[in-house]
Structures are given as structure tokens and as C-alpha cells.
Coordinates of C-alpha atoms and ligand atoms in Angstrom, one line a residue:
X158 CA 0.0 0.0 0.0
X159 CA 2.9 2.2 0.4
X160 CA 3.9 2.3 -2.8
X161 CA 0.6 3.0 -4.4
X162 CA 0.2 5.9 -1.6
X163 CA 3.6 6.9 -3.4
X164 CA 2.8 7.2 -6.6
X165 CA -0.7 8.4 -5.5
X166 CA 1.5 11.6 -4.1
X167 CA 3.4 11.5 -7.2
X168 CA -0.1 12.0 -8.7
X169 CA -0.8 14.9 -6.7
X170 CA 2.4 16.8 -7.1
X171 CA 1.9 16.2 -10.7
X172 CA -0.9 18.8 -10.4
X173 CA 1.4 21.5 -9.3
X174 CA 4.0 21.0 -12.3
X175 CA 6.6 18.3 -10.3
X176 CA 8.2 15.3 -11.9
X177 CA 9.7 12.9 -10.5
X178 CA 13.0 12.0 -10.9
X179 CA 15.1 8.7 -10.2
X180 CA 17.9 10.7 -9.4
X181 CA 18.3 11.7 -6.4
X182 CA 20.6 14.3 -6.6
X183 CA 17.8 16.6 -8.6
X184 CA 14.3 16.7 -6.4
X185 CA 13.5 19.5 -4.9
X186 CA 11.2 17.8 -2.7
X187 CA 12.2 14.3 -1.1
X188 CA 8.9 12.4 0.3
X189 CA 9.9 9.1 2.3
X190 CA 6.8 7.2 2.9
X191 CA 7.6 4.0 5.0
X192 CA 6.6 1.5 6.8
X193 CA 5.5 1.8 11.0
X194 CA 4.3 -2.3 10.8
X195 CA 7.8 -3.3 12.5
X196 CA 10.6 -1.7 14.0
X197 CA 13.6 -2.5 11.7
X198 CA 11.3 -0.6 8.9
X199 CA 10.6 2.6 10.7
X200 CA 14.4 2.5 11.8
X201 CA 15.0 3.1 7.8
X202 CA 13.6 6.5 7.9
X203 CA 16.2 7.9 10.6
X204 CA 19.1 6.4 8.5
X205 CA 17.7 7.9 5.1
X206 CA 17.1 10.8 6.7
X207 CA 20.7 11.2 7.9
X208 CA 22.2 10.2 4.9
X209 CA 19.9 13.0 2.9
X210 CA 20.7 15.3 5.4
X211 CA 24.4 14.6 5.3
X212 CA 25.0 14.1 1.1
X213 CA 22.7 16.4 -0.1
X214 CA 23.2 20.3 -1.3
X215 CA 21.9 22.4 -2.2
X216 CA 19.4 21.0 0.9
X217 CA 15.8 19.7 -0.5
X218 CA 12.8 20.1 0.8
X219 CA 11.8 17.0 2.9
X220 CA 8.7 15.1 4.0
X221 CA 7.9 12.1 5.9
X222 CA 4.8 10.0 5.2
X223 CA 2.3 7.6 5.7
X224 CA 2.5 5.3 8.6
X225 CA 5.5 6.7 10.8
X226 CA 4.8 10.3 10.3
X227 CA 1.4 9.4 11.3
X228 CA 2.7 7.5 15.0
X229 CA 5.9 9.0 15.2
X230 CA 5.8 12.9 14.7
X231 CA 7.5 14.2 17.9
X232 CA 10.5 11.7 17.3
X233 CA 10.9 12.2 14.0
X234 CA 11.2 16.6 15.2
X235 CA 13.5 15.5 17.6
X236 CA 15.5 13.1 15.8
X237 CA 15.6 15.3 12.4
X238 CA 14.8 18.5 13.6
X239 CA 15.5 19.5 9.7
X240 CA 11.7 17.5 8.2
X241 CA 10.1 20.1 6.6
X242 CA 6.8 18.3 5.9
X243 CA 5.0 15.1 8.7
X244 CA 1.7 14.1 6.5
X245 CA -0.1 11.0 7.6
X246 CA -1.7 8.4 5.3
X247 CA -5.3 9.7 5.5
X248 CA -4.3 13.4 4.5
X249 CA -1.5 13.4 1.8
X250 CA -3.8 14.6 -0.6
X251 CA -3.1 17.9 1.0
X252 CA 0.2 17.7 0.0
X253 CA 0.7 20.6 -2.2
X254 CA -0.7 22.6 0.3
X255 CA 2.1 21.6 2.8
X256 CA 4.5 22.1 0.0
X257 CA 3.5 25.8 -0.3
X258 CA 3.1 26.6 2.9
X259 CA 6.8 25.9 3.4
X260 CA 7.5 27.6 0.4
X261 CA 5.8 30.6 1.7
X262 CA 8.0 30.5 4.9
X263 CA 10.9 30.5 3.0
X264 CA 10.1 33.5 1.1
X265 CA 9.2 35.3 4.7
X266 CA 12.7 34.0 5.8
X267 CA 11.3 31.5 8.8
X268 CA 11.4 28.3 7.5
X269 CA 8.8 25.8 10.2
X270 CA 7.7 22.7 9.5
X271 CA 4.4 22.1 8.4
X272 CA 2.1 18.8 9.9
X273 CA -0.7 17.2 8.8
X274 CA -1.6 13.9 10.6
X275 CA -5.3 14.2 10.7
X276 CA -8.3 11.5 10.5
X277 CA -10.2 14.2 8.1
X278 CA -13.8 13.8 7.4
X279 CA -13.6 14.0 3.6
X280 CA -12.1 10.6 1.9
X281 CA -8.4 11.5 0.3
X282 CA -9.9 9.3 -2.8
X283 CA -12.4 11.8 -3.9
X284 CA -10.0 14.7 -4.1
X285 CA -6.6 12.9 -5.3
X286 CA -6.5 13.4 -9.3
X287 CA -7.6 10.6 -11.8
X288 CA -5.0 7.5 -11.3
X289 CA -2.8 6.8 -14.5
X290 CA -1.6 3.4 -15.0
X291 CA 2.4 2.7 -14.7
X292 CA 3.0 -0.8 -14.9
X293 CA 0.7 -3.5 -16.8
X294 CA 0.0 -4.6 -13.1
X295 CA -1.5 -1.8 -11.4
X296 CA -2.2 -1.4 -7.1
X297 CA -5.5 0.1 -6.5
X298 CA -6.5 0.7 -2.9
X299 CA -10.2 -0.3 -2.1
X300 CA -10.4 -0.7 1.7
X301 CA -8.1 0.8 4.5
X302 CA -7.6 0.4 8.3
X303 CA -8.4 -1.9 10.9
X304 CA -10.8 -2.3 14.0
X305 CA -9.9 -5.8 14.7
X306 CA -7.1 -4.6 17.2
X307 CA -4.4 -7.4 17.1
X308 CA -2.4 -7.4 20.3
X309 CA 0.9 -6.5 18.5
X310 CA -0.5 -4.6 15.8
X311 CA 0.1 -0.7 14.6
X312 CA -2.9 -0.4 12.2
X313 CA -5.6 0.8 13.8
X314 CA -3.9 3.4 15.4
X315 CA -1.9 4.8 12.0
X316 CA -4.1 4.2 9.1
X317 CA -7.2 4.4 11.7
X318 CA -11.1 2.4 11.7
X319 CA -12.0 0.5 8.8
X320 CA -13.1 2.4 5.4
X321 CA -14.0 1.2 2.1
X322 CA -13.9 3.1 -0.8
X323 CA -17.5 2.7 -2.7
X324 CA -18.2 0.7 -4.9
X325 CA -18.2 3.0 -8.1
X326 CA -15.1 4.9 -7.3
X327 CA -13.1 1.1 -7.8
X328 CA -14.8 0.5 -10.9
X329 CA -13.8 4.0 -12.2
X330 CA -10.5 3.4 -11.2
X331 CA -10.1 0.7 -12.3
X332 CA -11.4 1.6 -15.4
X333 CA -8.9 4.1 -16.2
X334 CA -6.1 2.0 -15.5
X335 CA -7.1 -0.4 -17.9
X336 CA -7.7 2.7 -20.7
X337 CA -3.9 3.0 -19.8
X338 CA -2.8 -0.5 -20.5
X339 CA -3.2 -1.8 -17.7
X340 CA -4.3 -5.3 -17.5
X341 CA -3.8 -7.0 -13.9
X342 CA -5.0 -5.1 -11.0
X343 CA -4.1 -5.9 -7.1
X344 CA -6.9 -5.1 -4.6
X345 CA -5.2 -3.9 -1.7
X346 CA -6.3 -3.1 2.5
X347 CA -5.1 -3.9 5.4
X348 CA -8.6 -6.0 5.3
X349 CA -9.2 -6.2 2.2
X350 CA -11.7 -8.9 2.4
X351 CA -13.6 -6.8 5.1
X352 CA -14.5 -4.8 1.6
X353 CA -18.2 -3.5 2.5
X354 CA -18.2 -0.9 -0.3
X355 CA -20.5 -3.3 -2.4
X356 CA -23.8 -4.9 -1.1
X357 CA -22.2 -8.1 -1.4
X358 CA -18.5 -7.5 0.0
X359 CA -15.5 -8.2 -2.2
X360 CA -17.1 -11.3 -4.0
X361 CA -19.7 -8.9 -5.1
X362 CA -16.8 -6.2 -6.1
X363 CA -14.9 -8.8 -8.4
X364 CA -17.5 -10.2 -9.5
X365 CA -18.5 -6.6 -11.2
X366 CA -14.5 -6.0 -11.9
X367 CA -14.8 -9.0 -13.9
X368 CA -17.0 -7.4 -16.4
X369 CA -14.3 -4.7 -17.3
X370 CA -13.0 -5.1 -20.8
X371 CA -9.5 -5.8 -21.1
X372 CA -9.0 -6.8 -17.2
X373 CA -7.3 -10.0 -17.7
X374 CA -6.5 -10.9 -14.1
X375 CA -7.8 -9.9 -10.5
X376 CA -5.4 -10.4 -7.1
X377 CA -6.4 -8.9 -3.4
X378 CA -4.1 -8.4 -0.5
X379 CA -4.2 -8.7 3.0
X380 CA -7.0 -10.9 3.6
X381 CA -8.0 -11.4 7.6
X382 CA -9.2 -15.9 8.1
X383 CA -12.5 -14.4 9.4
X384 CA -13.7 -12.2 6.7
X385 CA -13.4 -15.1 4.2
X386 CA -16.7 -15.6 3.4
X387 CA -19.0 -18.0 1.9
X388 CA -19.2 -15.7 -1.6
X389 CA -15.3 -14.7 -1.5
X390 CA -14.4 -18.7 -1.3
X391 CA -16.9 -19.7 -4.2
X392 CA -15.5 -16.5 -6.1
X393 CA -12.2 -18.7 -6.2
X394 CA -14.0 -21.1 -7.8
X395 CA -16.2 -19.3 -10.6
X396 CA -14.3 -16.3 -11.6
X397 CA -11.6 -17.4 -14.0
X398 CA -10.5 -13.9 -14.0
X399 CA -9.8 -14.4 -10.4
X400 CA -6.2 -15.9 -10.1
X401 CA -5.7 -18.7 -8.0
X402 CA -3.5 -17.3 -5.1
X403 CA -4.3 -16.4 -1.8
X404 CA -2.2 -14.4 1.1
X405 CA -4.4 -15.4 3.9
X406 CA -2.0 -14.7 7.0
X407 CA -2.7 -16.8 10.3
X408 CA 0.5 -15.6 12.5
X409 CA 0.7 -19.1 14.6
X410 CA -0.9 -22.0 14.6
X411 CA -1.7 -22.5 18.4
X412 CA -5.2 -21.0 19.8
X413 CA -3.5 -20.3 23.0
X414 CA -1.2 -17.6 21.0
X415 CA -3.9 -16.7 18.9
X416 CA -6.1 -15.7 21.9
X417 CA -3.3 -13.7 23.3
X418 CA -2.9 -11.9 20.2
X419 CA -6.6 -11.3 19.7
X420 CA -6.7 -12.9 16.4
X421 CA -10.4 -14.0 17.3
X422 CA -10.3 -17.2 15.5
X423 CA -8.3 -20.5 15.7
X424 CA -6.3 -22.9 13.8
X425 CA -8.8 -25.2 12.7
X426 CA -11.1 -21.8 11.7
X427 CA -8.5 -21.4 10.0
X428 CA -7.8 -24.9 8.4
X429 CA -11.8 -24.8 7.6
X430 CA -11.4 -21.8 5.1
X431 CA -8.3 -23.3 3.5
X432 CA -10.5 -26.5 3.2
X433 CA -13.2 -24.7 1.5
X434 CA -11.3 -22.9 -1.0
X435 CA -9.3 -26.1 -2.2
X436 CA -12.8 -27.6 -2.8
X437 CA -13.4 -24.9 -5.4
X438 CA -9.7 -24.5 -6.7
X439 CA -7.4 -27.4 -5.7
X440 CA -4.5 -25.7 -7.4
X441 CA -4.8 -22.6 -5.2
X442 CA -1.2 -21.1 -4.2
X443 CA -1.5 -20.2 -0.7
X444 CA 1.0 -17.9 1.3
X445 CA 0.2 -16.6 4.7
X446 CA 2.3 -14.7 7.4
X447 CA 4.0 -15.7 11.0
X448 CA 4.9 -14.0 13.5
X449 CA 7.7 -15.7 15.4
X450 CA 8.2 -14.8 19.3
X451 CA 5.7 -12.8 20.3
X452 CA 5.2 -12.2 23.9
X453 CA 4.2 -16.1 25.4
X454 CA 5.1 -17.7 22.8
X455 CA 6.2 -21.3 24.2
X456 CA 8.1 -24.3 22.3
X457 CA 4.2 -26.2 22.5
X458 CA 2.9 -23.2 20.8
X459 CA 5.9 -22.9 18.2
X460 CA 5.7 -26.4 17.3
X461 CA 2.0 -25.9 16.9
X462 CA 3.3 -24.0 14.0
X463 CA 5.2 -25.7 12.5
X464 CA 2.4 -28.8 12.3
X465 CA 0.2 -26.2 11.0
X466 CA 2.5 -25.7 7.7
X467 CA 2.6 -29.3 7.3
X468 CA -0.8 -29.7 7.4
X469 CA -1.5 -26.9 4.6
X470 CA 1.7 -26.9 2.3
X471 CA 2.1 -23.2 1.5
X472 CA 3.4 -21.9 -2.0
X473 CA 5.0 -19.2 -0.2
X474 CA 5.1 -17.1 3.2
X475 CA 6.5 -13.9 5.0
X476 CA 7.5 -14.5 8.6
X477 CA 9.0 -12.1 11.2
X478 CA 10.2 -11.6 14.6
X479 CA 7.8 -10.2 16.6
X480 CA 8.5 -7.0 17.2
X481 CA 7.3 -4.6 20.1
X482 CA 5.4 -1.6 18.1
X483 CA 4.8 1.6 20.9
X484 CA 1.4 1.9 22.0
X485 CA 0.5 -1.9 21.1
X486 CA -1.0 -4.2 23.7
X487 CA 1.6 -7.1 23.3
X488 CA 4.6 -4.4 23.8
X489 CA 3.6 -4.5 27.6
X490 CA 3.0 -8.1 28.3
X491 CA 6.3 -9.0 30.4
X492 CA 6.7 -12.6 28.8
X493 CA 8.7 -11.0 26.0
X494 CA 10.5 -14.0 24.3
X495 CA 13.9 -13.5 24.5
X496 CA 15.7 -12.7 20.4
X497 CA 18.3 -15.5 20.5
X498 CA 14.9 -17.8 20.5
X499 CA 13.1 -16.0 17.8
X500 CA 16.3 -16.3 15.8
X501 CA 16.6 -20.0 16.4
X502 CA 12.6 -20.5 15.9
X503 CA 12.1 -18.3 12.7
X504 CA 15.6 -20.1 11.5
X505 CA 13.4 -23.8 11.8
X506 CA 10.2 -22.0 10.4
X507 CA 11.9 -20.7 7.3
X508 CA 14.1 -23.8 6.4
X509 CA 10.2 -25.3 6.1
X510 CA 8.1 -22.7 4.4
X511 CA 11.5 -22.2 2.0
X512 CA 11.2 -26.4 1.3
X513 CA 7.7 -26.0 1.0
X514 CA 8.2 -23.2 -1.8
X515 CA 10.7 -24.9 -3.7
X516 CA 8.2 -28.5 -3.7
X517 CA 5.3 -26.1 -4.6
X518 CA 7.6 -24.5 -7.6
X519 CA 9.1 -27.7 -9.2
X520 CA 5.6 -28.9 -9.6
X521 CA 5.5 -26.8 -12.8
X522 CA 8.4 -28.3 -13.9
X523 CA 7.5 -29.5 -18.2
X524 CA 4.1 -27.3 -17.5
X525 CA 3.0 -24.7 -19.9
X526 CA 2.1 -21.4 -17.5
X527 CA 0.8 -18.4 -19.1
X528 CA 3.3 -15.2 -17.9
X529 CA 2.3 -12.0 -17.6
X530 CA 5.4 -9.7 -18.2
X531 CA 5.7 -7.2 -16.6
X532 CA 9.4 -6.3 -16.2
X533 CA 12.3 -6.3 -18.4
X534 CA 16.3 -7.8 -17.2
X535 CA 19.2 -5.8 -17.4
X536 CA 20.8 -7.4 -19.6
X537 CA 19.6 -7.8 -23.5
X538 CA 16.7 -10.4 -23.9
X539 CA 15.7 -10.9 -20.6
X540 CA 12.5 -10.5 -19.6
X541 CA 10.4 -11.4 -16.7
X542 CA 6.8 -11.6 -15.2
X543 CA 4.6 -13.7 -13.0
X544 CA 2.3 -16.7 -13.6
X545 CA -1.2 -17.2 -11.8
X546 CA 0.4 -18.6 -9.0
X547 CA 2.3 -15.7 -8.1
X548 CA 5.6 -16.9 -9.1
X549 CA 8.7 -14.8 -10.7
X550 CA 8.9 -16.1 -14.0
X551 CA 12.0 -15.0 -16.3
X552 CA 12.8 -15.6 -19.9
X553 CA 15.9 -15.5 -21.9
X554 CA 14.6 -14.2 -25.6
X555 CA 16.5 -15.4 -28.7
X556 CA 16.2 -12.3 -29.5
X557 CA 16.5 -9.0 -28.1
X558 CA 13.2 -7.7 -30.1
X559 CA 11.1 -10.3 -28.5
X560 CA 11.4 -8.5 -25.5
X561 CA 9.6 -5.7 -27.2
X562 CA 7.3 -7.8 -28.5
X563 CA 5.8 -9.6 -25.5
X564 CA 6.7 -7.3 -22.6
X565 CA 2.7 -5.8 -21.3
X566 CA 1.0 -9.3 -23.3
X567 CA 0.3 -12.4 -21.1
X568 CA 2.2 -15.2 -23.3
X569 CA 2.5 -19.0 -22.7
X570 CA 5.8 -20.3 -21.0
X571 CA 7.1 -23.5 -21.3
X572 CA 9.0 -23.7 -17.6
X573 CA 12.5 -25.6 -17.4
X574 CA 13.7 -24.7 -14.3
X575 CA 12.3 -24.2 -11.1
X576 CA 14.4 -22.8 -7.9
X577 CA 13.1 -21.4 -4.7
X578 CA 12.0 -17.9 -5.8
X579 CA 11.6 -18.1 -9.8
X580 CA 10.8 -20.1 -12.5
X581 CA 12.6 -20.2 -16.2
X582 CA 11.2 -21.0 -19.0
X583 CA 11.0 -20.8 -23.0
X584 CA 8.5 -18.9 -24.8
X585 CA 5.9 -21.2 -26.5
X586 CA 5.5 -19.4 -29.9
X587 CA 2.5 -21.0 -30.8
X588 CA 0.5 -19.8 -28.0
X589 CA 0.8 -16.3 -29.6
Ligands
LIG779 N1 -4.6 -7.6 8.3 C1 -3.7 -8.7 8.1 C2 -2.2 -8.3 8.3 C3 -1.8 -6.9 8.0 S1 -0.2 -6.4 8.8 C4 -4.0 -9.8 9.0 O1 -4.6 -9.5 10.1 O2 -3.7 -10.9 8.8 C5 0.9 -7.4 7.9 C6 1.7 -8.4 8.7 O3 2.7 -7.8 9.4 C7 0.9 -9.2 9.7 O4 0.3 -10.3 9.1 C8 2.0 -9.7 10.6 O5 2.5 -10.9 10.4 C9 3.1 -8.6 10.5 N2 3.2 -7.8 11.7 C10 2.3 -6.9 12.2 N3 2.7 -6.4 13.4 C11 3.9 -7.0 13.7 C12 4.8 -7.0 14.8 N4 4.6 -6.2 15.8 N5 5.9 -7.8 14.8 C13 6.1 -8.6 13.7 N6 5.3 -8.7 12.7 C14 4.2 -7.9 12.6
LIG780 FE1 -3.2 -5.6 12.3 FE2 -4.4 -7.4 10.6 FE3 -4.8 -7.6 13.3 FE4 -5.8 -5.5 11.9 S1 -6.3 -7.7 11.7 S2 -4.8 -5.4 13.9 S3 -4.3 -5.1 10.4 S4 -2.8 -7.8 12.1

């Protein structure tokens, strides 16, 4: 979500006669947006910051956004007293205001900083300027925030209570960045099956995506276990538009840690969904996320965990330390596990999920996968995109035209190698 918040503030600068750059060296203004969800992320923006204060003349104007701005304004004034701009995730659309307030202080010779961290009434959505499509896979944001209150969770408290965008305002979106070339979209919320912008929830919202010419292939992302619904699973199954991968995160698989991190549902809930949508697509490629170590974590609880993945046979997964976020529920509890034992569990955990996504991988292996590509390599003829299942998918051309030829198109792949991460393959010419 950060990165479509990014280039939604690219969009708004646009406005005002900005362009990005991808050199550094030539902005003007310098926006970091990152990440608040752990602690190693946030830590990024102080060493960024230093380094841009420390490289950089003459001195740009500088902004912090989304997530840490939002939770962290007084440290970041104290830590780099020289941020000109805090803007939190629900207010960057007032970003050119901020801009010129600064540059207004300038001019009167008393440069301050200017914040705006607020929960406004009005939805950033219907103010930011139309969307415009810059990848064949486009992000689109349809629901944010969270009132589900995980014990060691930031969201609620930076991106605030649940919202969805309405119905209409997707589809026009979405839309547009299909008129652009565009022809995967990613749904994206921190809840994104929690969608209630359409009578009948996400299912209903896909189902109506669907219908839009030229939208070849629908993803969502972050899906909660207990907003999977009865219409979302049999979605899976009916929508061929729909691809078959799912990132349904579960965090542990032992109910005593799931009660203590208020996940409000347990392993076999969980094991139940997983069920249901394998009845309507076996091949489903599922990924999930852990959280190793958080506070009361015990070895019973940790090898429930690791049961767990053998039970379901992920594709892929992320998994993390735990790690105490300020103003979180879990940060208090004093039976903090102690990092040499998150470094040894998350060590065991990963050894299995990485096994696990190198089994799920070589199983295409001979198969013909159709490959969206959506990148191109560095060197001449490479070119790379994704299959259904999510996976990396690169291509050596004969050719260094070909690239030309099939990057943006989805184009059948015969795959001859299969390693943890990626897939290789040869173009199937007759597929075209
Ligand atoms: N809404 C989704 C998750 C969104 S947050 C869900 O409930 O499943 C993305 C992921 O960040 C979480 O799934 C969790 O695994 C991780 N995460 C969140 N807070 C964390 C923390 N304090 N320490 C480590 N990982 C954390
Ligand atoms: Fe965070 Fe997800 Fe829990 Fe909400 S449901 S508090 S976003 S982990």
C-alpha cells in the first residue's frame, strides 16, 4: 500500500507542475513514505534521513509519510529536527498545500515545519486526481484500516477504523487503469476482504470488476481468516479472472497464542477456510504470514506452528520476529521471548516454508504457465513476469526484439527450471 500511496502523491504533485525523478541528486522535494508495521522498517527513515541530510546540497525540501509520520511525529522533530513536511496516510492529498506553505515561509525567511496527521472527514480518494496506469500490473487501494485490534498490531492506530472506498469509485479506477494498459489489478487493505463498499462485499466487487474489458487478471491483499466468506471462497472457484493465489495470513498456529494476540479465530477456523477454498480451486497457491516470538510464545505453541504448515503446504510465506510496536497491547506483556529464540525459531520455520516453496515450484516443472510480463532484465533479452500462481517467471529471448514484443501481453511459457523464488522457461511461440 505504500507504494501505491507513493505514486498516488506523485499523482498529486503532478498537479502543481513536479516530476519525479530517479535521481536523487535533482528533487527538490524528497517524500519518504515507509513503513510503522515493525521496527527495523521505521528505523530506515532515521538512516535515510541522515544520509539526505548529510550528502545532499543544495538542501531539499523533505517530507515524511504515511505510517511513521502518522505515529511518530514528535521523534521524528526530535530526531531530524530539519523535516520540513509530517503528512499522515489519511491526509497526503493535502500535499501541495504543505508544499506551499513551506515555500511561503521561505520566502518570509522563517522556514517551520508544516504537519498534517489528521483523520479528516472528507475521503483523500475523492480529491486525489484521476490514477494513471504505470506498470501493466496496477495497485488500487479499495479498503483501508483496521478495527480488529491485534495485540501487537500498529494499524488501527496509523491508518485508523476500517473504510471502504465505494463501490463505483473502484470500478472507475479501475477503469482508467485499464484505458492505460493496464491489465492485472491488485486489490489492496489492510482487510481487504472486510470490503463493505458493495452490497455483497468483495465477492460482489470482483465479480463486477470482472466485467471490465481488457482486465485479464484480478489479485487482493491482505485478507483477515475471518472475513473469508462464503461468496469470497466460491468466487475462487467461478471467476476465471480471479487468479488462484491467496495471502491469507494466520501468525501461529496454536489458539492459546492466537487468543493472546486477539486474532479472534483458531487454527482449525483457519484450516476450515483453506479447506473450502481447495474444494473450489485445488491448485490454489496459498501464502500466509508468521509472526515468530511474540510475547508467550512457548516451544508447544511454536511447534503448533510448524504442524500447522505441514498440514497446509504453502506456496509461499513472510514470517517475522515479533517485534514490540509503541502503544501496542503485546509491547507491555512482560513474557517477552527472548531474540536468540526468535532467531533459532524463525531459522526452523523458514528452512520449512523455503522447502515447501521450492516443492510447490518444481511442480511446474514441463508445464505450460501463461506469464504475464511485466518487467524487463538488465541485460539484452531478458524478460520477466509472474504466472497465476504468483511466481517470478524470467525468460531468456532469442532475440532482443522479442522482448519488445511480449513485454505488457500475457504469453505462454514452457517452464524448465524451477528454484526457490523463480521459475525459467521458454516462450511457446505458438500460443501467440
Ligand atoms: N490484516 C492482516 C495483516 C496486516 S499487517 C491480518 O490480520 O492478517 C501485515 C503483517 O505484518 C501481519 O500479518 C503480521 O504478520 C506482521 N506484523 C504486524 N505487526 C507485527 C509486529 N509487531 N511484529 C512482527 N510482525 C508484525
Ligand atoms: Fe493488524 Fe491485521 Fe490484526 Fe488488523 S487484523 S490489527 S491489520 S494484524
Amino acid at each position: 500500500m505504500n507504494v501505491y500511496d507513493s505514486t498516488r502523491m506523485e499523482d498529486v504533485m503532478k498537479q502543481d507542475g513536479y516530476v519525479s525523478t530517479s535521481n536523487i541528486s535533482d528533487a527538490d522535494l524528497v517524500v519518504l513514505n515507509p513503513c510503522h508495521i515493525r521496527e527495523k522498517a521505521a528505523e530506515k527513515l532515521y538512516s535515510e534521513l541522515g544520509r539526505l541530510q548529510r550528502d545532499k546540497t543544495p538542501k531539499p525540501m523533505i517530507a515524511v509519510a504515511g505510517c511513521v509520520a502518522q505515529a511518530e511525529q514528535e521523534e521524528i522533530a526530535r530526531r531530524a529536527p530539519y523535516v520540513d513536511i509530517i503528512v499522515g496516510p489519511q491526509s497526503y492529498h493535502r500535499l501541495p498545500k504543505l508544499v506551499a506553505d513551506i515555500e511561503a515561509s521561505k520566502v518570509k525567511g522563517d522556514r517551520k515545519r508544516s504537519i498534517d496527521i489528521d483523520f479528516p472527514l472528507e475521503s483523500k480518494f475523492d480529491l486525489l486526481p484521476p490514477v494513471q496506469a504505470r506498470s501493466v500490473s496496477a495497485f488500487l487501494t479499495i479498503q483501508e484500516g483496521c478495527d480488529k485490534f491485534c495485540s501487537f498490531c500498529v494499524v488501527p492506530y496509523t491508518r485508523g477504523a476500517e473504510f471502504s472506498r465505494p463501490v463505483d469509485s473502484v470500478l472507475q479506477e479501475a477503469k482508467k487503469l485499464m484505458g492505460d494498459g493496464a491489465s492485472e489489478v491488485t486489490l489492496l487493505g489492510q482487510n481487504v476482504n472486510a470490503y463493505s463498499g458493495d452490497t455483497k462485499g468483495l465477492a460482489g466487487l470482483i465479480r463486477k470488476l470482472s466485467q471490465i474489458r481488457g482486465l485479464e487478471r484480478i489479485r487482493y491483499t491482505t485478507s483477515h481468516p475471518r472475513d473469508m466468506d462464503k461468496e469470497l471462497i466460491a468466487a475462487h472457484g467461478e471467476i476465471t479472472q480471479l487468479m488462484p493465489y491467496l495471502h491469507l495470513p494466520i501468525q501461529s498456529g496454536s489458539d492459546d497464542l492466537l487468543k493472546k494476540m486477539n486474532r479472534q479465530h483458531t487454527a482449525e477456523d483457519y484450516l476450515k477456510v483453506i479447506e473450502a477454498v481447495r474444494d473450489v480451486r485445488p491448485d490454489i497457491a496459498l501464502s500466509s504470514d508468521f509472526i515468530i516470538g511474540h510475547p508467550g510464545e512457548s516451544e508447544r505453541d511454536f511447534e503448533q506452528t510448524l504442524q500447522l504448515i505441514e498440514t497446509v503446504g504453502f506456496a509461499q510465506a513472510y514470517s517475522f520476529k515479533y517485534s514490540p510496536r509503541p502503544g501496542t497491547p503485546a509491547s507491555t506483556i512482560s513474557e517477552q521471548v527472548p531474540e536468540d529464540i526468535k532467531s533459532v525459531r524463525l531459522e526452523i520455520l523458514q528452512n520449512l516454508l523455503n522447502k515447501q516453496q521450492r516443492e510447490f515450484n518444481t511442480r511446474f516443472l514441463g508445464q505450460s504457465v501463461p506469464v504475464l510480463f511485466d518487467r524487463k532484465g538488465k541485460l539484452p533479452g531478458q524478460i520477466a513476469g509472474r504466472s497465476p500462481h504468483m511466481q517470478a517467471v524470467h525468460v531468456n529471448c532469442k532475440e532482443s526484439e522479442e522482448v519488445d514484443k511480449y513485454f505488457g501481453r500475457t504469453v505462454n511459457v514452457r517452464i524448465t527450471g524451477a528454484f526457490r523464488k523463480s521459475l525459467t522457461g521458454t516462450i511457446e511461440h505458438t500460443a501467440l
